[in-house]
XYZ file of N, CA and C in Angstrom:
813
model
N 211.421 188.571 25.046
C 210.849 189.248 26.225
C 210.457 190.662 25.817
N 209.236 191.116 26.175
C 208.805 192.475 25.841
C 209.264 193.462 26.903
N 208.887 194.700 26.720
C 209.336 195.764 27.620
C 208.776 195.595 29.027
N 207.495 195.122 29.097
C 206.869 194.956 30.416
C 207.576 193.865 31.220
N 207.917 192.743 30.548
C 208.635 191.668 31.221
C 209.988 192.143 31.730
N 210.631 192.995 30.922
C 211.943 193.479 31.316
C 211.857 194.341 32.561
N 210.816 195.229 32.609
C 210.656 196.082 33.770
C 210.379 195.246 35.026
N 209.517 194.213 34.905
C 209.218 193.348 36.057
C 210.470 192.612 36.525
N 211.252 192.173 35.553
C 212.462 191.442 35.907
C 213.443 192.342 36.632
N 213.586 193.585 36.151
C 214.493 194.516 36.800
C 214.020 194.854 38.211
N 212.654 194.999 38.399
C 212.122 195.331 39.721
C 212.337 194.172 40.701
N 212.119 192.940 40.224
C 212.330 191.774 41.087
C 213.788 191.651 41.494
N 214.636 191.918 40.532
C 216.055 191.785 40.815
C 216.507 192.826 41.823
N 215.980 194.042 41.700
C 216.356 195.103 42.621
C 215.811 194.829 44.023
N 214.607 194.244 44.111
C 214.000 193.956 45.420
C 214.726 192.837 46.134
N 215.120 191.793 45.402
C 215.744 190.620 46.011
C 217.232 190.813 46.279
N 217.851 191.828 45.717
C 219.302 191.998 45.836
C 219.653 192.562 47.197
N 220.403 191.785 47.989
C 220.855 192.213 49.310
C 222.309 191.739 49.476
N 223.257 192.646 49.767
C 223.072 194.105 49.691
C 223.071 194.577 48.248
N 222.704 195.849 47.982
C 222.655 196.320 46.591
C 224.047 196.285 45.967
N 224.018 195.906 44.762
C 225.277 195.926 44.020
C 224.941 196.017 42.545
N 225.875 196.467 41.830
C 225.610 196.595 40.385
C 225.414 195.233 39.749
N 224.451 195.205 38.862
C 224.193 193.958 38.137
C 224.056 194.265 36.676
N 224.354 193.295 35.891
C 224.181 193.443 34.466
C 222.750 193.150 34.104
N 222.376 193.555 32.934
C 220.992 193.310 32.480
C 220.721 191.826 32.381
N 221.689 191.049 31.910
C 221.468 189.591 31.764
C 221.304 188.924 33.122
N 222.151 189.352 34.081
C 222.051 188.745 35.418
C 220.728 189.087 36.057
N 220.323 190.396 35.863
C 219.038 190.802 36.438
C 217.904 190.016 35.826
N 217.960 189.830 34.530
C 216.905 189.075 33.847
C 216.845 187.639 34.336
N 218.003 187.007 34.502
C 218.035 185.612 34.973
C 217.438 185.490 36.366
N 217.813 186.431 37.240
C 217.318 186.382 38.619
C 215.819 186.618 38.668
N 215.361 187.537 37.806
C 213.924 187.824 37.764
C 213.144 186.609 37.304
N 213.652 185.914 36.303
C 212.971 184.709 35.811
C 212.894 183.640 36.887
N 213.972 183.482 37.660
C 213.966 182.491 38.741
C 212.918 182.835 39.798
N 212.817 184.145 40.113
C 211.838 184.569 41.122
C 210.422 184.312 40.640
N 210.168 184.602 39.375
C 208.820 184.388 38.836
C 208.481 182.906 38.860
N 209.455 182.065 38.483
C 209.189 180.620 38.509
C 208.869 180.147 39.927
N 209.609 180.724 40.905
C 209.355 180.326 42.295
C 207.947 180.714 42.724
N 207.529 181.972 42.333
C 206.185 182.401 42.717
C 205.124 181.520 42.073
N 205.336 181.199 40.802
C 204.354 180.356 40.110
C 204.273 178.963 40.736
N 205.454 178.464 41.110
C 205.459 177.136 41.739
C 204.697 177.157 43.058
N 204.905 178.263 43.819
C 204.181 178.374 45.093
C 202.681 178.448 44.873
N 202.284 179.247 43.871
C 200.855 179.367 43.568
C 200.279 178.045 43.093
N 201.055 177.349 42.274
C 200.579 176.048 41.778
C 200.411 175.073 42.925
N 201.411 175.087 43.853
C 201.304 174.196 45.012
C 200.091 174.510 45.853
N 199.839 175.813 46.041
C 198.671 176.209 46.813
C 197.391 175.751 46.134
N 197.375 175.873 44.798
C 196.183 175.437 44.064
C 195.936 173.947 44.202
N 197.019 173.150 44.121
C 196.878 171.701 44.278
C 196.383 171.367 45.673
N 196.941 172.077 46.681
C 196.516 171.822 48.061
C 195.042 172.100 48.236
N 194.583 173.230 47.667
C 193.154 173.554 47.767
C 192.323 172.500 47.074
N 192.787 172.062 45.907
C 192.040 171.045 45.163
C 191.960 169.743 45.940
N 193.089 169.352 46.570
C 193.100 168.113 47.354
C 192.144 168.212 48.523
N 192.191 169.378 49.213
C 191.283 169.564 50.347
C 189.840 169.480 49.893
N 189.536 170.123 48.755
C 188.171 170.077 48.239
C 187.769 168.665 47.875
N 188.712 167.925 47.261
C 188.417 166.548 46.862
C 188.161 165.667 48.077
N 189.029 165.805 49.095
C 188.852 165.015 50.311
C 187.549 165.375 50.996
N 187.292 166.688 51.064
C 186.039 167.104 51.694
C 184.858 166.559 50.931
N 184.961 166.582 49.594
C 183.879 166.026 48.787
C 183.694 164.557 49.038
N 184.810 163.833 49.208
C 184.707 162.394 49.449
C 183.975 162.114 50.741
N 184.163 162.962 51.734
C 183.499 162.735 53.022
C 182.052 163.199 52.992
N 181.736 164.187 52.155
C 180.364 164.678 52.142
C 179.489 163.879 51.200
N 180.082 163.130 50.300
C 179.290 162.303 49.396
C 178.607 161.192 50.162
N 179.311 160.570 51.113
C 178.747 159.461 51.874
C 177.734 159.960 52.893
N 176.954 159.008 53.430
C 175.975 159.343 54.454
C 176.679 159.820 55.711
N 176.010 160.647 56.481
C 176.607 161.101 57.742
C 177.006 159.921 58.607
N 178.092 160.044 59.333
C 178.621 158.934 60.117
C 178.079 158.939 61.543
N 177.093 159.765 61.812
C 176.508 159.777 63.144
C 175.306 158.861 63.186
N 174.995 158.342 64.354
C 173.826 157.484 64.495
C 172.563 158.243 64.168
N 172.534 159.541 64.508
C 171.346 160.335 64.222
C 171.148 160.457 62.720
N 172.248 160.729 62.034
C 172.137 160.851 60.590
C 171.723 159.551 59.937
N 172.323 158.445 60.380
C 171.989 157.144 59.814
C 170.557 156.781 60.139
N 170.129 157.112 61.347
C 168.755 156.796 61.725
C 167.783 157.631 60.916
N 168.164 158.871 60.644
C 167.267 159.740 59.905
C 167.070 159.259 58.486
N 168.086 158.583 57.904
C 167.991 158.106 56.536
C 167.336 156.743 56.436
N 167.165 156.059 57.567
C 166.567 154.726 57.536
C 165.109 154.823 57.147
N 164.686 153.936 56.261
C 163.301 153.901 55.819
C 162.643 152.632 56.301
N 161.607 152.691 57.145
C 160.949 151.479 57.634
C 160.359 150.692 56.479
N 160.496 149.378 56.531
C 159.947 148.518 55.488
C 158.679 147.829 55.928
N 158.378 147.888 57.228
C 157.182 147.221 57.723
C 156.763 147.851 59.032
N 155.454 147.861 59.259
C 154.950 148.388 60.523
C 154.594 147.270 61.479
N 154.806 146.040 61.042
C 154.502 144.902 61.907
C 155.536 144.802 63.008
N 155.136 144.741 64.279
C 156.124 144.629 65.363
C 156.895 143.336 65.292
N 158.146 143.377 65.721
C 158.990 142.174 65.718
C 158.480 141.185 66.746
N 158.694 139.885 66.492
C 158.288 138.866 67.476
C 158.977 139.098 68.802
N 158.305 138.789 69.854
C 158.862 138.952 71.193
C 159.808 137.810 71.509
N 161.018 138.146 71.927
C 161.997 137.121 72.291
C 161.671 136.562 73.662
N 161.958 135.265 73.832
C 161.692 134.640 75.124
C 162.551 135.238 76.225
N 163.699 135.829 75.837
C 164.571 136.398 76.859
C 163.946 137.631 77.501
N 162.971 138.247 76.814
C 162.327 139.418 77.375
C 161.368 139.046 78.498
N 161.054 137.792 78.625
C 160.111 137.345 79.642
C 160.804 136.974 80.944
N 162.116 137.014 80.976
C 162.827 136.665 82.194
C 163.040 135.172 82.317
N 163.033 134.698 83.553
C 163.304 133.294 83.850
C 162.248 132.402 83.217
N 162.688 131.315 82.584
C 161.761 130.394 81.929
C 161.090 129.446 82.915
N 161.628 129.345 84.101
C 161.061 128.424 85.085
C 160.091 129.162 85.999
N 159.207 128.384 86.619
C 158.251 128.963 87.561
C 158.420 128.281 88.906
N 158.750 129.070 89.915
C 158.966 128.522 91.254
C 157.690 128.517 92.082
N 156.722 129.330 91.681
C 155.438 129.384 92.372
C 154.335 129.552 91.333
N 153.131 129.160 91.688
C 152.021 129.332 90.774
C 151.498 128.022 90.229
N 150.511 128.081 89.338
C 149.838 126.868 88.850
C 150.743 125.918 88.079
N 151.697 126.457 87.317
C 152.592 125.580 86.561
C 153.530 124.831 87.510
N 154.050 125.531 88.483
C 154.900 124.879 89.476
C 154.117 123.811 90.236
N 152.853 124.078 90.516
C 152.023 123.096 91.221
C 151.922 121.792 90.431
N 151.917 121.912 89.111
C 151.844 120.701 88.281
C 153.114 119.866 88.422
N 154.253 120.530 88.550
C 155.499 119.768 88.717
C 155.544 119.094 90.081
N 154.979 119.746 91.098
C 154.882 119.123 92.423
C 153.988 117.892 92.344
N 152.866 118.043 91.646
C 151.940 116.916 91.470
C 152.618 115.760 90.748
N 153.438 116.096 89.762
C 154.132 115.073 88.982
C 155.059 114.251 89.872
N 155.818 114.908 90.710
C 156.745 114.205 91.596
C 155.990 113.355 92.617
N 154.894 113.877 93.111
C 154.082 113.112 94.064
C 153.528 111.853 93.409
N 153.072 111.990 92.164
C 152.555 110.829 91.435
C 153.650 109.799 91.211
N 154.846 110.264 90.868
C 155.967 109.350 90.653
C 156.260 108.550 91.917
N 156.280 109.206 93.046
C 156.535 108.502 94.312
C 155.493 107.412 94.555
N 154.269 107.691 94.131
C 153.186 106.755 94.410
C 153.148 105.533 93.522
N 153.855 105.551 92.402
C 153.797 104.406 91.480
C 155.090 103.596 91.465
N 156.059 103.966 92.280
C 157.299 103.181 92.321
C 156.994 101.753 92.765
N 157.629 100.774 92.135
C 157.395 99.380 92.543
C 157.900 99.125 93.957
N 157.468 98.045 94.516
C 157.769 97.744 95.925
C 159.244 97.462 96.180
N 159.999 97.246 95.124
C 161.419 96.911 95.309
C 162.293 98.137 95.565
N 161.779 99.313 95.255
C 162.554 100.541 95.467
C 161.697 101.568 96.204
N 162.347 102.545 96.787
C 161.645 103.599 97.513
C 162.469 104.876 97.438
N 161.844 106.030 97.663
C 162.627 107.267 97.716
C 163.758 107.146 98.736
N 164.925 107.593 98.366
C 166.088 107.504 99.257
C 165.857 108.329 100.518
N 166.331 107.819 101.631
C 166.193 108.514 102.912
C 167.261 109.590 103.060
N 167.065 110.456 104.048
C 168.065 111.492 104.312
C 169.423 110.875 104.633
N 169.392 109.768 105.327
C 170.646 109.090 105.668
C 171.350 108.602 104.407
N 170.578 108.043 103.489
C 171.169 107.536 102.250
C 171.646 108.669 101.340
N 171.085 109.856 101.503
C 171.458 110.999 100.668
C 172.569 111.841 101.284
N 173.015 111.456 102.455
C 174.060 112.230 103.125
C 175.338 112.232 102.283
N 175.900 113.396 102.105
C 177.119 113.541 101.313
C 176.870 113.870 99.852
N 175.597 114.019 99.463
C 175.282 114.350 98.067
C 175.824 115.730 97.712
N 176.230 115.876 96.466
C 176.828 117.136 96.019
C 175.805 118.255 95.877
N 174.527 117.896 95.794
C 173.464 118.893 95.632
C 172.138 118.241 96.015
N 171.064 119.022 96.031
C 169.741 118.476 96.349
C 169.294 117.566 95.210
N 169.026 116.306 95.515
C 168.742 115.325 94.466
C 167.251 115.186 94.158
N 166.413 115.464 95.093
C 164.963 115.370 94.861
C 164.467 116.743 94.400
N 164.062 116.821 93.142
C 163.704 118.124 92.581
C 162.479 118.019 91.686
N 161.875 119.158 91.448
C 160.795 119.265 90.459
C 160.904 120.636 89.808
N 160.355 120.750 88.611
C 160.500 122.009 87.882
C 159.415 122.142 86.825
N 158.943 123.371 86.644
C 158.056 123.731 85.536
C 158.788 124.757 84.686
N 158.786 124.552 83.389
C 159.566 125.422 82.506
C 158.788 125.695 81.230
N 158.773 126.950 80.799
C 158.104 127.297 79.552
C 159.009 126.907 78.383
N 158.437 126.232 77.400
C 159.186 125.821 76.212
C 159.007 126.806 75.070
N 157.853 127.466 75.030
C 157.571 128.417 73.951
C 156.635 129.492 74.491
N 157.142 130.714 74.585
C 156.318 131.800 75.121
C 155.145 132.107 74.200
N 155.364 132.052 72.896
C 154.317 132.447 71.954
C 153.108 131.528 72.015
N 153.349 130.235 72.207
C 152.242 129.279 72.284
C 151.920 128.886 73.718
N 152.661 129.455 74.669
C 152.463 129.149 76.095
C 152.556 127.644 76.357
N 153.576 127.030 75.767
C 153.798 125.593 75.930
C 154.773 125.359 77.075
N 154.403 124.453 77.977
C 155.201 124.194 79.173
C 155.669 122.750 79.229
N 156.722 122.554 80.001
C 157.175 121.199 80.322
C 157.316 121.094 81.836
N 157.250 119.860 82.317
C 157.273 119.610 83.761
C 158.189 118.427 84.043
N 158.878 118.504 85.170
C 159.834 117.456 85.505
C 159.794 117.154 86.999
N 159.899 115.868 87.306
C 160.064 115.430 88.683
C 161.178 114.403 88.745
N 162.125 114.581 89.652
C 163.263 113.663 89.779
C 163.304 113.115 91.199
N 163.349 111.795 91.289
C 163.372 111.136 92.597
C 164.610 110.274 92.739
N 165.460 110.559 93.727
C 166.556 109.632 94.033
C 165.969 108.423 94.750
N 166.324 107.239 94.314
C 165.727 106.020 94.875
C 166.809 105.086 95.395
N 166.395 104.221 96.294
C 167.311 103.238 96.883
C 166.564 101.930 97.055
N 167.311 100.883 97.266
C 166.696 99.572 97.490
C 165.980 99.559 98.838
N 164.814 98.906 98.876
C 164.066 98.808 100.140
C 164.789 97.906 101.130
N 165.733 97.158 100.636
C 166.494 96.267 101.517
C 167.606 97.005 102.258
N 167.699 98.293 102.037
C 168.719 99.081 102.714
C 170.066 98.974 102.024
N 171.069 99.443 102.676
C 172.402 99.411 102.088
C 172.697 100.690 101.321
N 173.949 100.807 100.952
C 174.392 101.995 100.216
C 173.951 101.906 98.765
N 173.954 103.034 98.119
C 173.633 103.070 96.701
C 172.353 103.838 96.436
N 172.450 104.814 95.542
C 171.291 105.637 95.175
C 171.210 105.713 93.660
N 170.028 105.416 93.137
C 169.767 105.551 91.713
C 168.826 106.722 91.464
N 168.301 106.786 90.240
C 167.437 107.920 89.900
C 166.316 107.462 88.980
N 165.106 107.944 89.265
C 163.956 107.783 88.375
C 163.394 109.177 88.138
N 163.133 109.488 86.908
C 162.618 110.825 86.616
C 161.536 110.773 85.555
N 160.621 111.699 85.645
C 159.531 111.810 84.683
C 159.522 113.230 84.131
N 159.350 113.325 82.824
C 159.220 114.624 82.172
C 157.980 114.604 81.302
N 157.251 115.706 81.306
C 156.013 115.822 80.535
C 156.064 117.110 79.724
N 155.727 116.999 78.432
C 155.691 118.148 77.537
C 154.263 118.345 77.063
N 153.725 119.523 77.316
C 152.334 119.823 76.990
C 152.126 119.897 75.476
N 150.875 119.829 75.011
C 150.591 119.968 73.572
C 151.185 121.261 73.014
N 151.625 121.183 71.754
C 152.283 122.319 71.121
C 153.786 122.202 71.125
N 154.304 121.109 71.697
C 155.752 120.893 71.706
C 156.244 120.520 70.311
N 157.559 120.563 70.131
C 158.150 120.233 68.827
C 158.872 118.890 68.847
N 158.471 118.012 69.742
C 159.067 116.674 69.824
C 158.599 115.848 68.625
N 159.473 115.037 68.012
C 159.075 114.229 66.856
C 157.837 113.381 67.148
N 156.989 113.242 66.131
C 155.768 112.448 66.313
C 156.060 110.954 66.323
N 157.117 110.531 65.621
C 157.505 109.122 65.664
C 157.955 108.795 67.084
N 157.368 107.770 67.677
C 157.580 107.520 69.097
C 159.016 107.119 69.422
N 159.675 106.404 68.516
C 161.076 106.054 68.774
C 161.991 107.267 68.617
N 161.714 108.104 67.624
C 162.505 109.332 67.488
C 162.271 110.243 68.687
N 161.052 110.207 69.204
C 160.756 110.985 70.409
C 161.571 110.472 71.588
N 161.647 109.160 71.734
C 162.421 108.576 72.835
C 163.901 108.938 72.716
N 164.430 108.867 71.517
C 165.850 109.170 71.305
C 166.153 110.651 71.502
N 165.124 111.488 71.372
C 165.309 112.931 71.546
C 165.421 113.332 73.008
N 165.023 112.450 73.919
C 165.090 112.780 75.337
C 166.544 113.002 75.756
N 166.870 114.213 76.129
C 168.222 114.620 76.513
C 169.261 114.263 75.439
N 168.785 113.910 74.245
C 169.696 113.506 73.185
C 170.435 112.220 73.477
N 169.785 111.304 74.231
C 170.503 110.109 74.701
C 170.807 109.111 73.594
N 170.014 109.109 72.520
C 170.258 108.140 71.458
C 170.022 106.715 71.922
N 170.655 105.776 71.247
C 170.480 104.362 71.581
C 169.431 103.702 70.705
N 169.426 102.375 70.719
C 168.469 101.608 69.916
C 167.100 101.631 70.585
N 166.092 101.895 69.782
C 164.726 102.003 70.299
C 163.854 100.902 69.709
N 162.960 100.399 70.526
C 161.974 99.410 70.078
C 160.592 99.897 70.490
N 159.609 99.651 69.625
C 158.229 99.996 69.953
C 157.633 98.837 70.735
N 157.200 99.126 71.933
C 156.645 98.093 72.807
C 155.153 98.349 72.982
N 154.361 97.347 72.707
C 152.918 97.460 72.870
C 152.536 97.166 74.320
N 151.863 98.102 74.926
C 151.337 97.924 76.279
C 149.827 98.092 76.160
N 149.123 96.966 76.094
C 147.703 97.019 75.763
C 147.562 97.518 74.341
N 146.770 98.552 74.149
C 146.595 99.106 72.804
C 147.468 100.338 72.568
N 148.427 100.564 73.427
C 149.273 101.755 73.335
C 150.696 101.382 72.937
N 151.270 102.202 72.075
C 152.640 101.990 71.595
C 153.600 102.886 72.367
N 154.568 102.251 72.985
C 155.563 102.972 73.787
C 156.932 102.826 73.132
N 157.658 103.910 73.036
C 159.038 103.852 72.556
C 159.962 103.551 73.725
N 160.714 102.454 73.623
C 161.563 102.024 74.741
C 163.012 101.893 74.301
N 163.893 102.601 74.968
C 165.336 102.449 74.771
C 165.877 101.764 76.014
N 166.215 100.490 75.874
C 166.672 99.708 77.030
C 168.067 100.119 77.480
N 168.905 100.527 76.520
C 170.277 100.942 76.845
C 170.615 102.170 75.994
N 170.734 103.307 76.622
C 171.035 104.524 75.880
C 172.534 104.631 75.597
N 172.885 105.626 74.810
C 174.294 105.906 74.525
C 174.821 107.026 75.410
N 174.100 107.338 76.482
C 174.444 108.456 77.358
C 174.675 107.943 78.775
N 175.806 108.282 79.354
C 176.134 107.760 80.686
C 175.253 108.337 81.787
N 174.514 109.394 81.499
C 173.637 109.967 82.523
C 172.354 109.160 82.708
N 171.919 108.500 81.644
C 170.633 107.797 81.648
C 170.843 106.376 81.140
N 170.311 105.396 81.872
C 170.430 104.002 81.431
C 169.355 103.634 80.419
N 168.112 103.994 80.710
C 167.003 103.623 79.824
C 165.886 104.646 79.933
N 165.043 104.696 78.893
C 163.962 105.682 78.846
C 162.789 105.129 78.049
N 161.591 105.451 78.498
C 160.363 105.095 77.783
C 159.635 106.387 77.429
N 158.985 106.399 76.269
C 158.275 107.596 75.812
C 156.890 107.220 75.309
N 155.933 108.092 75.579
C 154.570 107.878 75.064
C 153.970 109.229 74.680
N 153.273 109.239 73.535
C 152.601 110.452 73.061
C 151.092 110.238 73.090
N 150.400 111.144 73.741
C 148.939 111.115 73.762
C 148.385 111.720 72.473
N 147.128 111.454 72.215
C 146.513 111.925 70.972
C 146.466 113.454 70.887
N 146.456 114.129 72.024
C 146.435 115.599 71.996
C 147.829 116.203 71.855
N 148.858 115.367 71.762
C 150.228 115.845 71.582
C 151.069 115.854 72.840
N 150.474 115.613 73.986
C 151.250 115.534 75.225
C 152.249 114.385 75.143
N 153.486 114.630 75.519
C 154.524 113.596 75.503
C 155.012 113.372 76.934
N 155.048 112.087 77.330
C 155.518 111.718 78.665
C 156.768 110.857 78.531
N 157.782 111.190 79.307
C 159.006 110.389 79.382
C 159.157 109.847 80.801
N 159.585 108.597 80.900
C 159.992 108.026 82.182
C 161.383 107.444 81.974
N 162.345 107.930 82.731
C 163.741 107.515 82.538
C 164.346 107.105 83.870
N 165.455 106.380 83.791
C 166.094 105.895 85.014
C 167.598 105.714 84.809
N 168.300 105.633 85.927
C 169.726 105.288 85.918
C 170.064 104.645 87.252
N 170.989 103.737 87.210
C 171.360 103.019 88.440
C 172.195 103.874 89.386
N 172.754 104.960 88.863
C 173.415 105.923 89.744
C 172.908 107.323 89.403
N 173.126 108.225 90.301
C 172.676 109.608 90.115
C 173.882 110.408 89.656
N 173.894 110.752 88.386
C 175.055 111.366 87.751
C 175.533 112.614 88.508
N 176.820 112.639 88.799
C 177.507 113.770 89.440
C 177.047 114.047 90.867
N 176.358 113.085 91.488
C 175.831 113.315 92.842
C 176.863 113.094 93.940
N 177.963 112.460 93.600
C 178.997 112.130 94.588
C 178.564 110.995 95.520
N 177.538 110.251 95.097
C 177.066 109.117 95.892
C 177.268 107.822 95.116
N 177.476 106.710 95.789
C 177.571 105.418 95.092
C 176.224 105.058 94.478
N 176.286 104.313 93.388
C 175.056 103.934 92.703
C 174.576 102.550 93.098
N 173.438 102.171 92.497
C 172.883 100.836 92.707
C 173.608 99.835 91.818
N 173.420 98.575 92.112
C 174.044 97.528 91.298
C 173.350 97.403 89.945
N 172.040 97.627 89.917
C 171.253 97.523 88.686
C 170.275 98.691 88.620
N 169.733 99.012 87.443
C 168.732 100.073 87.355
C 167.532 99.778 88.251
N 166.852 100.795 88.738
C 165.747 100.594 89.680
C 164.572 99.803 89.105
N 164.286 99.977 87.813
C 163.123 99.360 87.184
C 163.544 98.437 86.049
N 162.684 97.492 85.735
C 162.886 96.663 84.544
C 162.342 97.416 83.335
N 162.682 96.921 82.169
C 162.164 97.545 80.959
C 160.649 97.497 80.892
N 160.057 96.371 81.284
C 158.597 96.236 81.269
C 157.957 97.224 82.240
N 158.550 97.368 83.411
C 158.012 98.316 84.386
C 158.081 99.749 83.854
N 159.177 100.077 83.217
C 159.354 101.419 82.668
C 158.285 101.705 81.610
N 158.072 100.727 80.706
C 157.097 100.902 79.632
C 155.675 101.000 80.168
N 155.374 100.281 81.209
C 154.020 100.310 81.786
C 153.781 101.594 82.575
N 154.765 101.994 83.361
C 154.581 103.147 84.236
C 154.547 104.474 83.489
N 155.138 104.529 82.290
C 155.096 105.781 81.540
C 153.665 106.134 81.154
N 152.772 105.140 81.188
C 151.365 105.358 80.843
C 150.522 105.777 82.045
N 151.134 105.991 83.178
C 150.397 106.394 84.377
C 149.561 107.645 84.093
N 148.239 107.572 84.247
C 147.381 108.728 83.928
C 147.762 110.001 84.682
N 148.224 109.848 85.912
C 148.576 111.021 86.708
C 149.755 111.807 86.178
N 150.522 111.222 85.250
C 151.646 111.944 84.657
C 151.179 112.991 83.641
N 149.971 112.861 83.167
C 149.480 113.777 82.123
C 148.985 115.073 82.781
N 149.930 115.880 83.191
C 149.593 117.106 83.912
C 149.519 118.330 83.003
N 149.973 118.191 81.779
C 150.019 119.349 80.885
C 148.668 119.736 80.374
């Protein structure tokens, strides 16, 4: 230890000594060394703390700002082409009034007019107790971008001989531009996803896809026909009206031959 260290040690020892008392040079030196070590340790700790704070701060400043404004400011557009318009932006897909709705009204009227003589639209008396309105029609957009529409008419039917029991006959039409399979049997099976075995039935020079017995309890049978312009017409039936809370008929309203013939009704092509 040099002279300067000795003087510092003596000064530290004199400052820290409470109350004052005589000390030997060795004791003073030992106490001074302990004080210096304590000060250095404190300074070292402070230095580490500053370094840690700087490191942590650096870690947070290296990354992009965590605000939406900062993130938005760093975003680089990759295209100026506007995004496709979602169908949800157009609101309700159905039309309750207007030209498209008029087509669905026409469809239901046409259906009523071609029913065979053995069945007729159910009367108010026969529909009493139904869980909901059973006679309905609807126009619905299938694709906003191509302005493709579909139309539906549903008629609850009963035997002309009277008695209890209500069945259902319904027609659906999909305008050109639809994505229904071009194969007529696959098209028939695609109706409500009913499935079932399909046979191609020739009616004159036209091929109709006919499913005599579907795999779906809502629908007994369905016929499908595609026009050359892409319009697809479905005619389907069931001996009871699913979930209507009414008793059903003993047998489906139409025969398979009647179903296949009536699906070709020109008035159904409203699309």
